[in-house]
Amino acid sequence: MTKTDISNDSTSLFHEKSIDETLELLKTDRSAGLSENEAQQRLATHGPNQLKAHKRKSIFRLFIGQLQDTLIYVLLAAVVITMFMGEYLDGIIILIVICINATLGVVQEIRAGNAIEALRKMASPKALVKRDHQIREIASEDIVPGDMVILDAGRYVPADLRLLESASLQIDESALTGESVAVEKDAGAMFSDDYLPLGDRSNLAYMSTLVTYGRGVGVVTGTGTHTEMGKIAGILSQDNETKTPLEIRLDELGKTLGKAAVAICVLIFILSYFQGRDLTEMFLTSVSLAVAAIPEGLAAIVAVVLSIGVTKMAKQNAIIKRLPAVETLGSVNIVCSDKTGTLTQNKMTVQEFFTFTDKTQQVSDIADLSTEARLLSSAMVLASDATLENGKGTGDPTEIALLHLADTLQIKRKDLQESQPRIDERAFDSNRKMMSTLHQHEDGFMLYAKGAIDSLILKCKQIVEDGEIIPLNDTHKTILMQAADAMSDKALRTLAVAYKPLESQIDSENFEKDLVMIGVVGMIDPPREEVKDSIETAKEAGIRTIMITGDHKNTALAIAKNLGIASALSEATTGAEIENMPQTELESHIGEYKVFARVSPEHKVNIVKAFRAKGNIVSMTGDGVNDAPSLHAADIGVAMGIAGTDVAKNSADMILADDNFSTIIVAIEQGRNIYNNIKKSVIFLLACNVGEVVTMLVAILIGLPIPLIATQLLWINLLTDTLPAVALGMDPGDKDVMKEKPRPLNDNFFSHGGGRRVIFAGILIGILTIFAFVSGYHFRGYSPFAQHIPEEIHEYARTLAFLTIIGCQLFYSFSFRHAYKSIFKMGFFSNRYLFGAVVLGLLLQLFVLYVPFMTAAFKLQAVGIAEWAGVLALGVVPLLANEVMKIFARRRRK
């Protein structure tokens, strides 16, 4: 066979091609397979059957990436200026703050980004292929397009295949499609649909899916990155460098502060020039004001508050991988969730059953077990190949559900199987759509058959009702089919069972004749019990829950109605309907749908993007490989920690350690509180900085000496202000936060009165500080406008200004705990961290004032009780003034 261009693409619509067309296209001899020579040539052409390793950034590049932020640029400028001034210790402190902030970010990023590696490891290490007329086992990476692959139960599919043979072949594709039931495969099937969901392509098999039953042969149509799994890897490898809302707000704040600092410097230069001040003094004054304008501790405080939030959320089973994602959770207004394993239990469960004696009964409502109900469950157990021990099942999920049913009905399965040992069977196949088993029973034999109701009813001649076997008539058929249809309308998967008493053993060809119909069961993968309440809580908080699944539309809609996600058929759509829809059209109609069924991984990504394009903050939850690209594309990707694949976990921003959807809502509540705490810290810091700027600016405008030098300002910004700011970030959460609507995208730190508080507090603190500063000169018998004032008098006045501004800031921090609730009602001790921070802040001032080398370093003087009394009296004024403003705020709310 000569080397030719062979297709290596799972998207070449092989499900539309016949077996002969496929073999011709792939240049493969069905009887012999590829020759070893040809296989090597194709391996050289197409490369190994493995996913490309993702090139990861070095730690250095990650570190540099953390520094590419406007606020960090402003801080670096502050480092240069302070170093230039000779204040090396201050410069080093700011530099340490920057490094701590960057290191925290790097550590979080190193933990993430392993999705491609996990995908690569999912591929089966060995595969059975036919080459040169011989079946041999080879490494899966050596498989090439055109190889003939042998499949049997328990083996992973090594590449994308077009099936050539299928004997009762069933494959678990849940990790790829999200469908919880194994898919029956049919090699002879052909399709002509323009679009067919992956889960409906019964003549194909996909890389890394698991054969659960039967056997088959397939020819490789795609390897490595040209498989459906490879497509997912390709999506995951695309950079997703979108910033979180918090990062955007901090970036905007950094730009604003940078511009403000430059504007203040220019203004001071101009004022000082016209006042005829010394050039050196002019420069130092400008630098002092620039230092006052920039909250040097802000970046570190935000990182610390987020880290504290991450630790707290981990205790609540929500593991955060990237710090800013914590705050983003609080902004979420759309929660897109996969159905299988996320909203549901990923465990098929029998909900109801029908017998001619009991009619339709809910399993949960059974009080007394009828003879027919016992017979129905016993027959299902005996005609099963699954096992269930200590809550762990193996085999087909449908059969495991039947074993659970027997346990629920208190039927002793072990005794049953021992009393009726299996002696023969006729395996399930997709043509008959049933399976039969023959058992010894007392002095005779008993045959049990289970399968699709429309197939099994044709094999029945009688029914069992009230303990009697009677002939099957058209009325019975109608009643039975109506019961099954009613179950199907509820999206229950139906399975019928029949039996036949025998006096002697018969051949398997005669098993499925003249059967006695017992009844039918209806099963579904049920919703998680706690999810409905969580969805309702989310709805009250202005958050919409959207179901996105690879499962069938009817099944998805039934679950969605049960959970309160959707109420009408018009709110559900399918992958087939959106396949040919332009992205712009999808975006325009995205708000109309609450359920997306039978969708591919690419569809999930497009749906998430459409919601985001409409200005929504989107969370996507999931557990399978098929969810990974959409987890990657969402603002917040949330993976299941227990049932989730490694691929999903590594693509997510958050992992639920308990696989509980309700934990997402708890995490959103926590995220809202964390944002509120960050906002408190930011507004507090900015109010303090505005107070410093007003103090400096007013002093220069009216011709006073400089009230605070650069070293004193840095002490205030990096230490005194930072302690209460961190403590505010640890404030207990507001219980009413989930009664509020999600924050709009254009919301910023200054919204909802934040800006007014900054300006009001800044002006008031500035005026009080200037008052203390001027008073210091008068206490010592000098006018602040006089010439040739001794340096010790300047130091005394600056000491009073220094202590006053710190006192104002420390006490004022209590008022930031709530926008309108009084601190006297909330209590000073309800946030012990804040109370401790204020006390520690005051103790630090004692340390600076009364330790000689510190007093000299900061150019301050020790003061007496009278001065302290005055400082404390002035310090509580902003707190009391804000409490008065809160009274009016509460009245406005009423």
Tab-separated table of N, CA, C and O in Angstrom, residues 724-765:
chain	number	residue	atom	x	y	z
A	724	PRO	N	-6.235	48.545	60.508
A	724	PRO	CA	-7.704	48.556	60.465
A	724	PRO	C	-8.251	48.095	59.102
A	724	PRO	O	-9.318	47.477	59.046
A	725	ALA	N	-7.510	48.387	58.020
A	725	ALA	CA	-7.971	47.998	56.679
A	725	ALA	C	-8.043	46.475	56.557
A	725	ALA	O	-9.015	45.924	56.031
A	726	VAL	N	-7.019	45.778	57.042
A	726	VAL	CA	-7.034	44.309	57.031
A	726	VAL	C	-8.162	43.791	57.917
A	726	VAL	O	-8.877	42.846	57.552
A	727	ALA	N	-8.339	44.406	59.094
A	727	ALA	CA	-9.386	43.976	60.025
A	727	ALA	C	-10.775	44.165	59.428
A	727	ALA	O	-11.668	43.331	59.619
A	728	LEU	N	-10.979	45.261	58.680
A	728	LEU	CA	-12.261	45.468	57.994
A	728	LEU	C	-12.493	44.366	56.955
A	728	LEU	O	-13.621	43.944	56.717
A	729	GLY	N	-11.387	43.909	56.357
A	729	GLY	CA	-11.487	42.812	55.387
A	729	GLY	C	-11.873	41.490	56.021
A	729	GLY	O	-12.263	40.549	55.315
A	730	MET	N	-11.774	41.397	57.353
A	730	MET	CA	-12.143	40.176	58.075
A	730	MET	C	-13.479	40.337	58.792
A	730	MET	O	-13.831	39.537	59.663
A	731	ASP	N	-14.234	41.362	58.418
A	731	ASP	CA	-15.526	41.629	59.054
A	731	ASP	C	-16.480	40.448	58.843
A	731	ASP	O	-16.508	39.871	57.749
A	732	PRO	N	-17.272	40.066	59.850
A	732	PRO	CA	-18.261	38.994	59.654
A	732	PRO	C	-19.234	39.373	58.544
A	732	PRO	O	-19.530	40.546	58.326
A	733	GLY	N	-19.720	38.385	57.820
A	733	GLY	CA	-20.600	38.642	56.674
A	733	GLY	C	-21.957	39.202	57.070
A	733	GLY	O	-22.459	38.957	58.165
A	734	ASP	N	-22.548	39.961	56.164
A	734	ASP	CA	-23.888	40.508	56.340
A	734	ASP	C	-24.907	39.418	55.994
A	734	ASP	O	-24.891	38.859	54.898
A	735	LYS	N	-25.790	39.097	56.928
A	735	LYS	CA	-26.771	38.018	56.707
A	735	LYS	C	-27.761	38.342	55.596
A	735	LYS	O	-28.363	37.447	55.001
A	736	ASP	N	-27.957	39.620	55.305
A	736	ASP	CA	-28.947	40.027	54.305
A	736	ASP	C	-28.348	40.208	52.909
A	736	ASP	O	-29.026	40.702	52.010
A	737	VAL	N	-27.097	39.804	52.723
A	737	VAL	CA	-26.410	40.100	51.459
A	737	VAL	C	-27.053	39.375	50.270
A	737	VAL	O	-27.015	39.868	49.146
A	738	MET	N	-27.683	38.218	50.520
A	738	MET	CA	-28.313	37.471	49.420
A	738	MET	C	-29.730	37.967	49.105
A	738	MET	O	-30.413	37.395	48.265
A	739	LYS	N	-30.151	39.023	49.781
A	739	LYS	CA	-31.429	39.647	49.447
A	739	LYS	C	-31.222	40.798	48.455
A	739	LYS	O	-32.174	41.414	48.003
A	740	GLU	N	-29.946	41.067	48.177
A	740	GLU	CA	-29.608	42.133	47.236
A	740	GLU	C	-29.374	41.563	45.842
A	740	GLU	O	-29.067	40.382	45.691
A	741	LYS	N	-29.532	42.394	44.844
A	741	LYS	CA	-29.281	41.981	43.462
A	741	LYS	C	-27.760	41.987	43.202
A	741	LYS	O	-27.009	42.688	43.874
A	742	PRO	N	-27.316	41.209	42.205
A	742	PRO	CA	-25.876	41.208	41.880
A	742	PRO	C	-25.402	42.605	41.482
A	742	PRO	O	-26.173	43.399	40.936
A	743	ARG	N	-24.147	42.885	41.753
A	743	ARG	CA	-23.594	44.190	41.393
A	743	ARG	C	-23.516	44.332	39.880
A	743	ARG	O	-23.055	43.417	39.189
A	744	PRO	N	-23.926	45.493	39.342
A	744	PRO	CA	-23.774	45.700	37.897
A	744	PRO	C	-22.307	45.833	37.516
A	744	PRO	O	-21.462	46.155	38.360
A	745	LEU	N	-22.012	45.603	36.228
A	745	LEU	CA	-20.624	45.649	35.754
A	745	LEU	C	-19.983	47.014	35.938
A	745	LEU	O	-18.785	47.127	36.159
A	746	ASN	N	-20.809	48.077	35.809
A	746	ASN	CA	-20.236	49.435	35.912
A	746	ASN	C	-20.133	49.907	37.363
A	746	ASN	O	-19.755	51.036	37.637
A	747	ASP	N	-20.488	49.033	38.303
A	747	ASP	CA	-20.362	49.368	39.723
A	747	ASP	C	-18.882	49.470	40.084
A	747	ASP	O	-18.067	48.678	39.613
A	748	ASN	N	-18.526	50.467	40.888
A	748	ASN	CA	-17.121	50.586	41.311
A	748	ASN	C	-17.054	50.886	42.792
A	748	ASN	O	-18.082	50.910	43.484
A	749	PHE	N	-15.849	51.097	43.291
A	749	PHE	CA	-15.668	51.309	44.724
A	749	PHE	C	-16.375	52.570	45.219
A	749	PHE	O	-16.691	52.681	46.406
A	750	PHE	N	-16.616	53.523	44.317
A	750	PHE	CA	-17.200	54.799	44.731
A	750	PHE	C	-18.717	54.825	44.594
A	750	PHE	O	-19.346	55.832	44.900
A	751	SER	N	-19.322	53.708	44.101
A	751	SER	CA	-20.774	53.639	43.949
A	751	SER	C	-21.449	53.552	45.316
A	751	SER	O	-20.824	53.204	46.320
A	752	HIS	N	-22.755	53.874	45.302
A	752	HIS	CA	-23.600	53.752	46.507
A	752	HIS	C	-23.051	54.548	47.684
A	752	HIS	O	-23.008	54.078	48.824
A	753	GLY	N	-22.619	55.750	47.401
A	753	GLY	CA	-22.186	56.657	48.470
A	753	GLY	C	-20.744	56.513	48.890
A	753	GLY	O	-20.283	57.244	49.784
A	754	GLY	N	-19.997	55.594	48.274
A	754	GLY	CA	-18.592	55.389	48.631
A	754	GLY	C	-17.761	56.629	48.392
A	754	GLY	O	-16.921	57.016	49.224
A	755	GLY	N	-17.982	57.278	47.254
A	755	GLY	CA	-17.244	58.497	46.909
A	755	GLY	C	-17.515	59.624	47.891
A	755	GLY	O	-16.590	60.344	48.305
A	756	ARG	N	-18.800	59.772	48.278
A	756	ARG	CA	-19.168	60.835	49.234
A	756	ARG	C	-18.468	60.631	50.584
A	756	ARG	O	-18.013	61.575	51.217
A	757	ARG	N	-18.399	59.355	50.997
A	757	ARG	CA	-17.764	59.049	52.290
A	757	ARG	C	-16.274	59.388	52.256
A	757	ARG	O	-15.716	59.883	53.245
A	758	VAL	N	-15.637	59.099	51.125
A	758	VAL	CA	-14.213	59.411	50.990
A	758	VAL	C	-13.982	60.916	51.103
A	758	VAL	O	-13.115	61.380	51.858
A	759	ILE	N	-14.783	61.687	50.361
A	759	ILE	CA	-14.598	63.147	50.344
A	759	ILE	C	-14.942	63.756	51.698
A	759	ILE	O	-14.188	64.584	52.242
A	760	PHE	N	-16.092	63.333	52.273
A	760	PHE	CA	-16.511	63.869	53.573
A	760	PHE	C	-15.462	63.584	54.640
A	760	PHE	O	-15.022	64.486	55.369
A	761	ALA	N	-15.043	62.310	54.719
A	761	ALA	CA	-14.065	61.927	55.745
A	761	ALA	C	-12.725	62.616	55.506
A	761	ALA	O	-12.090	63.101	56.451
A	762	GLY	N	-12.312	62.670	54.243
A	762	GLY	CA	-11.026	63.281	53.918
A	762	GLY	C	-10.965	64.741	54.319
A	762	GLY	O	-9.987	65.198	54.950
A	763	ILE	N	-12.014	65.494	53.975
A	763	ILE	CA	-12.042	66.924	54.309
A	763	ILE	C	-12.078	67.123	55.819
A	763	ILE	O	-11.340	67.945	56.376
A	764	LEU	N	-12.935	66.326	56.504
A	764	LEU	CA	-13.070	66.479	57.960
A	764	LEU	C	-11.761	66.130	58.679
A	764	LEU	O	-11.303	66.874	59.554
A	765	ILE	N	-11.151	65.000	58.288
A	765	ILE	CA	-9.881	64.591	58.912
A	765	ILE	C	-8.793	65.628	58.628
A	765	ILE	O	-8.004	65.981	59.512
